[in-house]
Tab-separated table of C-alpha atoms in Angstrom:
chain	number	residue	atom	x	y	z
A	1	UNK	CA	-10.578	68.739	-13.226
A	2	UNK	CA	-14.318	69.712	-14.028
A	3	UNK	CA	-17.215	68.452	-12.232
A	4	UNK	CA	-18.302	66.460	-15.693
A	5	UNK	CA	-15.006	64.107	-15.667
A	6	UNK	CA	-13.396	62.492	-12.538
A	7	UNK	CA	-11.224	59.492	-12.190
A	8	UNK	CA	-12.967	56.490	-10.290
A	9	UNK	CA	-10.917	56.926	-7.499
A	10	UNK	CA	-11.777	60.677	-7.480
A	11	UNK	CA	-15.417	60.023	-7.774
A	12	UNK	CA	-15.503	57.798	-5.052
A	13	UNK	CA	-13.930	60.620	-2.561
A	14	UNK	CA	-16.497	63.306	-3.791
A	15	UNK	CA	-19.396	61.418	-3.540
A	16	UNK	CA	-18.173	60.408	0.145
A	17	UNK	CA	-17.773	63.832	1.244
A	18	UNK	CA	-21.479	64.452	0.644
A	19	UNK	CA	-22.350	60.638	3.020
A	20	UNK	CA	-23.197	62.368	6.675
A	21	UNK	CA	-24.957	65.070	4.875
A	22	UNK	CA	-26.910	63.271	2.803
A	23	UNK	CA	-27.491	60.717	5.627
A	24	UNK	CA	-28.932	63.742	7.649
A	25	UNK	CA	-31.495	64.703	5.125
A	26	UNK	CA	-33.050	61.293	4.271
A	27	UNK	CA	-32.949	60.414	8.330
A	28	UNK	CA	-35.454	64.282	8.127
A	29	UNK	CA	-37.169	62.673	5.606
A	30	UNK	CA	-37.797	59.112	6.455
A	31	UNK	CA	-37.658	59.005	10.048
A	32	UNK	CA	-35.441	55.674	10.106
A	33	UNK	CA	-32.070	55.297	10.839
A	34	UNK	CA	-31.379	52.076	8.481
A	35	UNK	CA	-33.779	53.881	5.824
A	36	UNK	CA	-32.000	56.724	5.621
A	37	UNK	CA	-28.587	55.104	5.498
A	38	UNK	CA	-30.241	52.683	2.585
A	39	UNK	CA	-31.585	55.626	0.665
A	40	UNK	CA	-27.888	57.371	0.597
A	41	UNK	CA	-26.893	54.156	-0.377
A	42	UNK	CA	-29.086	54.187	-3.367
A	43	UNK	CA	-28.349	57.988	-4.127
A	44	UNK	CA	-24.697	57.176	-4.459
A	45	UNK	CA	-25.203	53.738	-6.676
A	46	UNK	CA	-27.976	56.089	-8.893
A	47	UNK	CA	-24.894	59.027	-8.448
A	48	UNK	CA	-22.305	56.519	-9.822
A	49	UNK	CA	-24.419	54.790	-12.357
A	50	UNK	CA	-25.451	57.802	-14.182
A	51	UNK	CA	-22.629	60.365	-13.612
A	52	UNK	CA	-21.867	60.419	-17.406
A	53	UNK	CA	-25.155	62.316	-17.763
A	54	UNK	CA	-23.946	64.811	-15.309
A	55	UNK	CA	-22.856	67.880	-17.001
A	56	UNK	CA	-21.874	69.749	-14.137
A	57	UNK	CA	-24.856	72.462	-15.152
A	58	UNK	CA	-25.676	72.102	-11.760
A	59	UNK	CA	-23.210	71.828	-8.404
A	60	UNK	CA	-22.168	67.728	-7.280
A	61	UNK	CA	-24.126	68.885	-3.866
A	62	UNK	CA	-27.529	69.822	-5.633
A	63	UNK	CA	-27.378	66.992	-8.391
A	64	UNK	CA	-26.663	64.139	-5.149
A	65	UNK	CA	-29.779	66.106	-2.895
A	66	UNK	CA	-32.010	66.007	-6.374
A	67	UNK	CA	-31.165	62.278	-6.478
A	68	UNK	CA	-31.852	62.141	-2.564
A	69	UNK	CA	-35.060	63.482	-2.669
A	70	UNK	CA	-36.555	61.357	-5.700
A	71	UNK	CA	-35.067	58.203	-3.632
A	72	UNK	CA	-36.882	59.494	-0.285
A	73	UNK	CA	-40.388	60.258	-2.380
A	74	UNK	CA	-39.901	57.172	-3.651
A	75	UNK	CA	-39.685	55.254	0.016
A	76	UNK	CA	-42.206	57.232	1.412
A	77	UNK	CA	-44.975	56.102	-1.548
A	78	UNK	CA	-45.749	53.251	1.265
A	79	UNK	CA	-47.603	56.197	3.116
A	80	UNK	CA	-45.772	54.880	6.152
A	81	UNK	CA	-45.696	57.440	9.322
A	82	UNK	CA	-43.164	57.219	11.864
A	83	UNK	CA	-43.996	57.719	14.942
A	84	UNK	CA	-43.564	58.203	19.053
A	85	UNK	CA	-45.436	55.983	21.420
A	86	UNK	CA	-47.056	59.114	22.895
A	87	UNK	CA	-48.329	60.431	18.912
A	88	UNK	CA	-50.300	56.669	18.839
A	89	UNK	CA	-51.571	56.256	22.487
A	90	UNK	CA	-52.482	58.412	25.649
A	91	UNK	CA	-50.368	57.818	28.395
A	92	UNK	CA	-51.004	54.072	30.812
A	93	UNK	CA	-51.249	54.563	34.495
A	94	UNK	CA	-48.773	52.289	36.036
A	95	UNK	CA	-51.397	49.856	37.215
A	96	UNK	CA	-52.527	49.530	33.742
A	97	UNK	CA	-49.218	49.235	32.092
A	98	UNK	CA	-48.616	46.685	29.978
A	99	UNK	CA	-45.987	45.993	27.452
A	100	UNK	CA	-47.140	45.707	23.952
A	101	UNK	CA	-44.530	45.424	21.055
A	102	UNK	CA	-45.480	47.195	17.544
A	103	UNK	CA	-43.868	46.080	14.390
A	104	UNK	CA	-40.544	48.291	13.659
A	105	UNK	CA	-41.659	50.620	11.121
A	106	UNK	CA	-43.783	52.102	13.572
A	107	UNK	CA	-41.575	54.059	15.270
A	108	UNK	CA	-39.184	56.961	15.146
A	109	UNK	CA	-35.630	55.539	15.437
A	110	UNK	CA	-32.780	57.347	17.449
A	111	UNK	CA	-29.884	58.352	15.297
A	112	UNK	CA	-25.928	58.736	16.832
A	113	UNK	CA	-25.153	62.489	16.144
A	114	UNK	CA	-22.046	61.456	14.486
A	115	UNK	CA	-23.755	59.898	11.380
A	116	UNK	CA	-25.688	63.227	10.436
A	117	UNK	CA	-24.480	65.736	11.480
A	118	UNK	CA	-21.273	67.380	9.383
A	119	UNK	CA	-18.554	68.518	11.414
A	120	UNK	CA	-18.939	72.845	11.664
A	121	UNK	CA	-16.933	75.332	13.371
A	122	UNK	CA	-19.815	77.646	13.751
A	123	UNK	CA	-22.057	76.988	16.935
A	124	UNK	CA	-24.864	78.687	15.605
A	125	UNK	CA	-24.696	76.669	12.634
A	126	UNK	CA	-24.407	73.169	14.836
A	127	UNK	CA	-27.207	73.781	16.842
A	128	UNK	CA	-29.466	74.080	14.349
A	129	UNK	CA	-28.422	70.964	12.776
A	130	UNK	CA	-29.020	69.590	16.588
A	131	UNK	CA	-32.729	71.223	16.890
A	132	UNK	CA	-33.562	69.565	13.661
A	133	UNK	CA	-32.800	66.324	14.811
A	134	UNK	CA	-34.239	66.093	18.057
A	135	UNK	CA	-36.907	63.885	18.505
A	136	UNK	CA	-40.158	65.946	19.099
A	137	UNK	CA	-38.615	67.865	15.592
A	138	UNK	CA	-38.940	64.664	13.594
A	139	UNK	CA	-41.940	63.327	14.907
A	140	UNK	CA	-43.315	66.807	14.011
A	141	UNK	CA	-41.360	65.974	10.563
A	142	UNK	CA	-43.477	63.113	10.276
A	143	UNK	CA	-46.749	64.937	10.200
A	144	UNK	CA	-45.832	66.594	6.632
A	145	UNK	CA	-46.842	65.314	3.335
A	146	UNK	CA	-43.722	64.051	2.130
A	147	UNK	CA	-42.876	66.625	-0.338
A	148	UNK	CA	-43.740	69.654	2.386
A	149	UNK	CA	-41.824	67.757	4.097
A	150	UNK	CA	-38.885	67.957	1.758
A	151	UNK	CA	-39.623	71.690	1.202
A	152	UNK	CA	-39.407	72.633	5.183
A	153	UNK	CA	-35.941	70.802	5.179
A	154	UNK	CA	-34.255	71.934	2.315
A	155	UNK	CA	-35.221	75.959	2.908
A	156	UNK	CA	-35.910	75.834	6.979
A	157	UNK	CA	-33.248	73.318	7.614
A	158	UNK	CA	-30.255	73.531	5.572
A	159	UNK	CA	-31.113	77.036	4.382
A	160	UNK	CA	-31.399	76.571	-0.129
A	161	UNK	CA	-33.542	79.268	-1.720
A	162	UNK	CA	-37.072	79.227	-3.166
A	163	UNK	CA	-35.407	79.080	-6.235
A	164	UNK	CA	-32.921	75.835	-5.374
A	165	UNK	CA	-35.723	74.122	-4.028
A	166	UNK	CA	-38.045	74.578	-6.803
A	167	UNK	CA	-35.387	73.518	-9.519
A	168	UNK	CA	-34.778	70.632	-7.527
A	169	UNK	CA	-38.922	69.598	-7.271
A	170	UNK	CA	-39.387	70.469	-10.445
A	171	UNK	CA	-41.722	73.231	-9.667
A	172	UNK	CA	-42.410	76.612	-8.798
A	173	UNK	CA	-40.929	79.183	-6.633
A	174	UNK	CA	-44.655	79.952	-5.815
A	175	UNK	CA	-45.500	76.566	-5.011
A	176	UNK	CA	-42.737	76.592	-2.946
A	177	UNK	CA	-43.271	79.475	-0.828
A	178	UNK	CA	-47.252	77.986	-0.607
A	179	UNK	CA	-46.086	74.433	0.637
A	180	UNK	CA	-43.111	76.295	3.129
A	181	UNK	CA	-46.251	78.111	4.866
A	182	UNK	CA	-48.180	75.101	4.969
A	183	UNK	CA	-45.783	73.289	6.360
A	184	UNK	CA	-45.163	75.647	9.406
A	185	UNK	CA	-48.458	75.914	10.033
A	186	UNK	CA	-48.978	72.318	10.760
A	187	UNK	CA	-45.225	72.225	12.756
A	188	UNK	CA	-46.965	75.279	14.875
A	189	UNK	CA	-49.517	73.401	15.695
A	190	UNK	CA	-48.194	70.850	16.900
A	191	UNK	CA	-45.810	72.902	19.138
A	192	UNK	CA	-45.719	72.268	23.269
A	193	UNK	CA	-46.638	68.632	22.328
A	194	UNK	CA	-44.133	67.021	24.073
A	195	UNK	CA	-41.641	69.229	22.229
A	196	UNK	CA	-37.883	69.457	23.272
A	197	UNK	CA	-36.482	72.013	24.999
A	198	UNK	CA	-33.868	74.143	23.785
A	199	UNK	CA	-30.304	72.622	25.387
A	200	UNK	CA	-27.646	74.113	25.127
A	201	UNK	CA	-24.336	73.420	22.850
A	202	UNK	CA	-21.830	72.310	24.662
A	203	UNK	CA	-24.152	71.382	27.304
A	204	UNK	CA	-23.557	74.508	30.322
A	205	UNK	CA	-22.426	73.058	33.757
A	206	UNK	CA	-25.993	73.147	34.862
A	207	UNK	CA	-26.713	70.680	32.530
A	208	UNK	CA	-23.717	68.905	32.742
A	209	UNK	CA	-24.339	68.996	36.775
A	210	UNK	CA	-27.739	67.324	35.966
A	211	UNK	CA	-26.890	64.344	34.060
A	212	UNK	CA	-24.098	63.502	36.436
A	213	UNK	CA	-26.537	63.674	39.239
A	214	UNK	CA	-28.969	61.983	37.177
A	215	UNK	CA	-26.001	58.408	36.062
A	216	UNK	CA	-25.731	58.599	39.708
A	217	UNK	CA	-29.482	58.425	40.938
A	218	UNK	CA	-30.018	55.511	37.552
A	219	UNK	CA	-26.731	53.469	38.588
A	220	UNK	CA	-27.781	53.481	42.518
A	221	UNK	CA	-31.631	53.072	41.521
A	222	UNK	CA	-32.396	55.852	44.168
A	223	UNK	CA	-35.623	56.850	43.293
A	224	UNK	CA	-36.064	59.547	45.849
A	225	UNK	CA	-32.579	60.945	43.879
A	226	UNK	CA	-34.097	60.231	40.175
A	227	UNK	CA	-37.161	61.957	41.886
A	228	UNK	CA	-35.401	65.439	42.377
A	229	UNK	CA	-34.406	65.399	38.553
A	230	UNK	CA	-37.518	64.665	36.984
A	231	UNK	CA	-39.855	67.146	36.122
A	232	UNK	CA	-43.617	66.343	37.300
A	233	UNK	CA	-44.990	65.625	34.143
A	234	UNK	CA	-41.468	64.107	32.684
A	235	UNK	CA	-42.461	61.108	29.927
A	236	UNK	CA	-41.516	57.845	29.965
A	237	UNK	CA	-41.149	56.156	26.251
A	238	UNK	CA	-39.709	52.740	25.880
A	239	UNK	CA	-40.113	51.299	21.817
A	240	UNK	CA	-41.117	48.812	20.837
A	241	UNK	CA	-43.778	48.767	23.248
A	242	UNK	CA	-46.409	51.192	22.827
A	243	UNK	CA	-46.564	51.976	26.411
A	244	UNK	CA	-45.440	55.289	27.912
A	245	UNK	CA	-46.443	56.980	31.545
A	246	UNK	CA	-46.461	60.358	32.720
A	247	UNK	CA	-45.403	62.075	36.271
A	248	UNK	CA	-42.472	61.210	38.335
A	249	UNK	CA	-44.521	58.406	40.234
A	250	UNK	CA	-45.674	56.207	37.614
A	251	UNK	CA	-41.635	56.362	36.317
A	252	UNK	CA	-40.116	55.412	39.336
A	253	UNK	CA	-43.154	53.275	40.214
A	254	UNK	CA	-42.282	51.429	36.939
A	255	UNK	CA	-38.709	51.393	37.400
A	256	UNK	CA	-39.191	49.582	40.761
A	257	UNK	CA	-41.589	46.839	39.491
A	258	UNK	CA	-41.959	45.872	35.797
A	259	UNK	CA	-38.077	47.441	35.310
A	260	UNK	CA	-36.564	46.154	38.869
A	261	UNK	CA	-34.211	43.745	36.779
A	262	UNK	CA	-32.318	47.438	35.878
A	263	UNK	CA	-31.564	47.701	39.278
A	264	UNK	CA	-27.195	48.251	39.620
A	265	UNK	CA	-27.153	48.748	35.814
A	266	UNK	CA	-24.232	50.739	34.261
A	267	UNK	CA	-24.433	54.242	31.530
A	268	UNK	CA	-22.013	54.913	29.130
A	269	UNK	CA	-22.308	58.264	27.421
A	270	UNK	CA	-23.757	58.825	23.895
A	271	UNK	CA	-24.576	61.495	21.293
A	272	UNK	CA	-28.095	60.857	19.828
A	273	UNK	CA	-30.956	62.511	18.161
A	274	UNK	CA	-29.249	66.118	19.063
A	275	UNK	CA	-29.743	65.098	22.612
A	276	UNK	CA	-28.161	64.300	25.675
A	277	UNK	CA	-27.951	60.168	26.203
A	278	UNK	CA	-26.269	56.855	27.600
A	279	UNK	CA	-25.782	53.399	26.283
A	280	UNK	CA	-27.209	51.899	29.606
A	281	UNK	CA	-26.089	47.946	30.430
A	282	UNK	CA	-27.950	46.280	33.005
A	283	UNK	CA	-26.415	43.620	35.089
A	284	UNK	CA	-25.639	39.859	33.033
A	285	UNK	CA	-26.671	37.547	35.584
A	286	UNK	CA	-25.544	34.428	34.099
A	287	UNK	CA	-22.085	35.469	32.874
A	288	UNK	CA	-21.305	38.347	34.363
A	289	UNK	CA	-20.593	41.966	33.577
A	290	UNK	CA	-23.226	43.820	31.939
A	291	UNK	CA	-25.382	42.855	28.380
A	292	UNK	CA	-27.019	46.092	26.691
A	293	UNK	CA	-30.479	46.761	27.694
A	294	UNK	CA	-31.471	49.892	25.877
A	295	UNK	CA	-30.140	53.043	24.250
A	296	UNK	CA	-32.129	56.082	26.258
A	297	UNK	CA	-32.471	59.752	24.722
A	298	UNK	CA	-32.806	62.525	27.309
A	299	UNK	CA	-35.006	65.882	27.379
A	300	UNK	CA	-34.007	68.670	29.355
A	301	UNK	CA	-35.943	71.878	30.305
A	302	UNK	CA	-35.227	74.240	33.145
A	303	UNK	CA	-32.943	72.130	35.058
A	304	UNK	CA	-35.026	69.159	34.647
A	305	UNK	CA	-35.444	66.156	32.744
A	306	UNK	CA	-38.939	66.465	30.768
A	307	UNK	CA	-38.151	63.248	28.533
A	308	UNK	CA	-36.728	59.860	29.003
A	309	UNK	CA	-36.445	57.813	25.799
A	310	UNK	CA	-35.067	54.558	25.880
A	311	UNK	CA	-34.961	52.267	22.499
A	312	UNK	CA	-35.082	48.752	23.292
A	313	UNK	CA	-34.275	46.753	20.337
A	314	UNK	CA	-30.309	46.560	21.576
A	315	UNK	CA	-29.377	44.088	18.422
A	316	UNK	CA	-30.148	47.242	16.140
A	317	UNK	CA	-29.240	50.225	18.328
A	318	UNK	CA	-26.012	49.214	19.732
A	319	UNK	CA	-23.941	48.169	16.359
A	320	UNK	CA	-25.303	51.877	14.845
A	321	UNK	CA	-23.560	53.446	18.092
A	322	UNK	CA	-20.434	51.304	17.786
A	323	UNK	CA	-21.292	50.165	21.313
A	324	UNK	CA	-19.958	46.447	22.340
A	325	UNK	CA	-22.765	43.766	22.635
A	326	UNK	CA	-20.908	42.983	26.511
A	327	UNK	CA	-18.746	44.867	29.326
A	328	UNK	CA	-17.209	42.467	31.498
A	329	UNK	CA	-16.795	44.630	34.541
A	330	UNK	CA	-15.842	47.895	35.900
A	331	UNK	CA	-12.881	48.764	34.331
A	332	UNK	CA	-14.419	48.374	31.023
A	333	UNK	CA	-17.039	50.423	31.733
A	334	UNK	CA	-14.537	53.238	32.517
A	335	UNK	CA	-12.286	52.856	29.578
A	336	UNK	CA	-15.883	52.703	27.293
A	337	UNK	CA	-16.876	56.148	29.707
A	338	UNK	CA	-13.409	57.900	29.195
A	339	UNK	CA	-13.087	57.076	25.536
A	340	UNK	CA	-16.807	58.756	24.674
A	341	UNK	CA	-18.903	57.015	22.043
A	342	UNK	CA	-20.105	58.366	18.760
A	343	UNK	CA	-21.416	56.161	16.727
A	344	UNK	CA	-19.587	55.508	13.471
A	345	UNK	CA	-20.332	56.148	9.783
A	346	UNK	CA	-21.684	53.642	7.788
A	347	UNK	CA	-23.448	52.886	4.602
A	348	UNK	CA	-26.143	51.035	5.168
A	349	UNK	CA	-33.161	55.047	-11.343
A	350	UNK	CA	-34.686	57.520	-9.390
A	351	UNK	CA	-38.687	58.775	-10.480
A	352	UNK	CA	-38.248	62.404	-11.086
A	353	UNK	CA	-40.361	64.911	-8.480
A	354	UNK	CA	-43.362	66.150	-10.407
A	355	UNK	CA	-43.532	69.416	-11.806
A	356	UNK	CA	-46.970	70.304	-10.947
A	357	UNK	CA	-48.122	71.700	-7.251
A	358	UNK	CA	-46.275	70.604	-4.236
A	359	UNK	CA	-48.982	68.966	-1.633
C-alpha cells in the first residue's frame, strides 16, 4: 500500500507510531508537558483532516514534523517563555524565604521519560535523547527564538540535514546553517548555568549507590545524612513558587522548618526529564497512608547531587506519571517501588513557516 492511500484503520496505526516522537519534539519546543501533548494532538487531527492532499512526495515522518512545527510556531506566537525559578530570581536566603506562587505558564514542566522518548536499542542514541531533555537543556531551549529553536532540534537533536530542515521551514539551507550557529552561540553562553551534569545510562552503581543513600537520608529526614550527598552549592527549586536556595544549609535548614510537615514521607521511583527522580508522598494525617506532595527531578555531578527539583502542583504531575492520588501504607508503597513507574502515553489548519530568513 503507498503512503498516498491507507485504510482508516491503517491510518490510525501510522500516525500513532509517530505519538512519543512527535510528543518529544513539541515538549523541545514548547516547554510544557500538556502543550506539547495538545500540539501532537492537533498535528494528528490537521494529519487526518488533510491526508488526501498528501501525495507521499515527501516521507509520513517529515510531512507529520512539517505539520508539528507550524502547530508549535503557531503556540509560541504568545511570546510566552518557560522558565526555571532560578532563570527569574536570584536565589532567597532561608531567613528570607518566602513562598510565592506564579501562574502555570511560567514554568518549565517535568516530563515522564516514557512519553518522549522512543524506545532505541542503541545507548548512544538514548542518551542523547536523555541530554536533550534534561532540564537545564530546555530551559536553555527556551532562550531561542522559536524558529532557532526549531532549527537546533531538528539538526542538533534528532540529527535531519540542512537540506530537511530547510524544506521543512520553507527556507534556505543558508539560512539554516546561519540560525544553527546562532543558536549555539546563545546555548554556549548560557553553559555552567546551573547546567546538568552528564549521568550516566543505565545509571553506574555509584550513582545507583547515591540515590539509595540519598531515599534513605529523605525517608529518615536525617539531615546530617542528606548533608553528605549534597553538593555545597546544590539548588533547591520547588514550582510554583518562585523561591529557590542555594548551599546545603539553607536546604536542610528549609527542610526542617517551612518543609517539617515532609518529615517520615515515602519515594517511589520515577523516570523524568532524562533524570534521575521519585514520586515522593508525605504522611496523610487525617486518613492515613500517604497523599502526593510533589514530583522531584534530581541532578547529579561527581558523586553528588547538584539539583533538587520538586514540582508541586500534584493534581497535574501525578496523573501524567500514572502515579495513584493515595498509598495506604507500606506494602503499597513496595508493590508501587517494585513495579517501577513510567508514566504512560497519552494524547492530551496549520500557518505554513515562512520562506524568508529564519530569526
Amino acid at each position: 500500500m503507498s503512503e498516498g492511500t491507507a485504510t482508516t484503520a491503517d491510518l490510525d496505526v501510522r500516525l500513532e507510531k509517530h505519538r512519543v516522537e512527535l510528543t518529544g519534539y513539541c515538549y523541545r519546543m514548547l516547554g510544557s508537558s500538556f502543550e506539547a501533548e495538545d500540539a501532537v494532538q492537533d498535528t494528528m487531527v490537521r494529519a487526518w483532516r488533510s491526508y488526501d492532499k498528501f501525495e507521499g512526495r515527501s516521507s509520513m515522518r517529515s510531512w507529520l514534523y512539517r505539520i508539528a512545527t507550524n502547530v508549535c510556531l503557531d503556540m509560541l506566537n504568545a511570546g510566552n517563555r518557560r522558565a526555571r525559578p532560578m532563570d527569574l530570581t536570584g536565589p532567597s536566603p532561608l531567613a528570607q524565604a518566602a513562598l510565592t506562587p506564579r501562574a502555570d505558564n511560567t514554568w518549565l514542566e517535568p516530563m515522564p521519560d516514557a512519553r518522549v522518548l522512543p524506545t532505541t536499542g542503541d545507548p548512544a542514541e538514548a542518551a542523547v535523547a536523555k541530554e536533550s531533555v534534561r532540564l537545564a537543556f530546555m530551559a536553555a531551549l527556551q532562550q531561542l527564538p522559536p524558529k532557532q529553536r526549531a532549527v537546533l532540534i531538528l539538526r542538533e537533536v534528532l540529527a535531519w540535514r540542512a537540506s530537511e530542515v530547510a524544506e521543512l521551514l520553507g527556507t534556505t539551507v543558508a539560512s539554516v546553517n546561519s540560525a544553527l550557529q546562532r543558536a549555539r552561540a546563545t546555548l554556549a553562553e548560557s553553559e555552567g548555568e546551573g547546567a546538568d551534569a552528564a549521568t550516566s545510562d543505565p545509571l553506574d552503581e555509584e550513582q545507583q549507590k547515591l540515590l539509595e543513600r540519598y531515599v534513605a537520608a529523605f525517608e529518615g529526614y536525617d539531615m546530617t545524612a542528606l548533608t553528605a550527598l549534597l553538593h555545597e552549592d546544590a539548588i533547591m527549586t520547588m514550582p510554583p513558587f518562585d523561591l529557590w536556595l542555594r548551599g546545603t544549609s539553607d536546604i536542610t535548614g528549609f527542610m526542617t522548618t517551612m518543609g517539617a510537615a515532609c518529615a517520615n514521607s515515602r519515594l517511589i521511583p520515577v523516570e523524568v526529564n532524562g533524570l534521575p527522580g521519585f514520586a515522593h508522598y508525605k504522611p496523610d494525617e487525617e486518613a492515613g497512608g500517604y497523599v502526593p506532595w510533589a514530583v522531584q527531578a534530581l541532578e547529579i555531578s561527581k558523586g553528588r547531587i547538584t539539583g533538587f527539583h520538586c514540582f508541586l502542583d500534584t493534581a497535574r504531575w501525578f496523573p501524567l506519571f500514572g502515579l495513584p492520588p493515595h498509598l495506604d501504607g507500606p506494602e503499597e508503597v513496595a508493590a508501587l517501588t517494585a513495579s517501577g513507574v513510567r508514566g504512560g502515553t497519552g494524547t492530551g489548519g496549520g500557518v505554513e513557516a515562512e520562506a524568508d530568513e529564519v530569526e
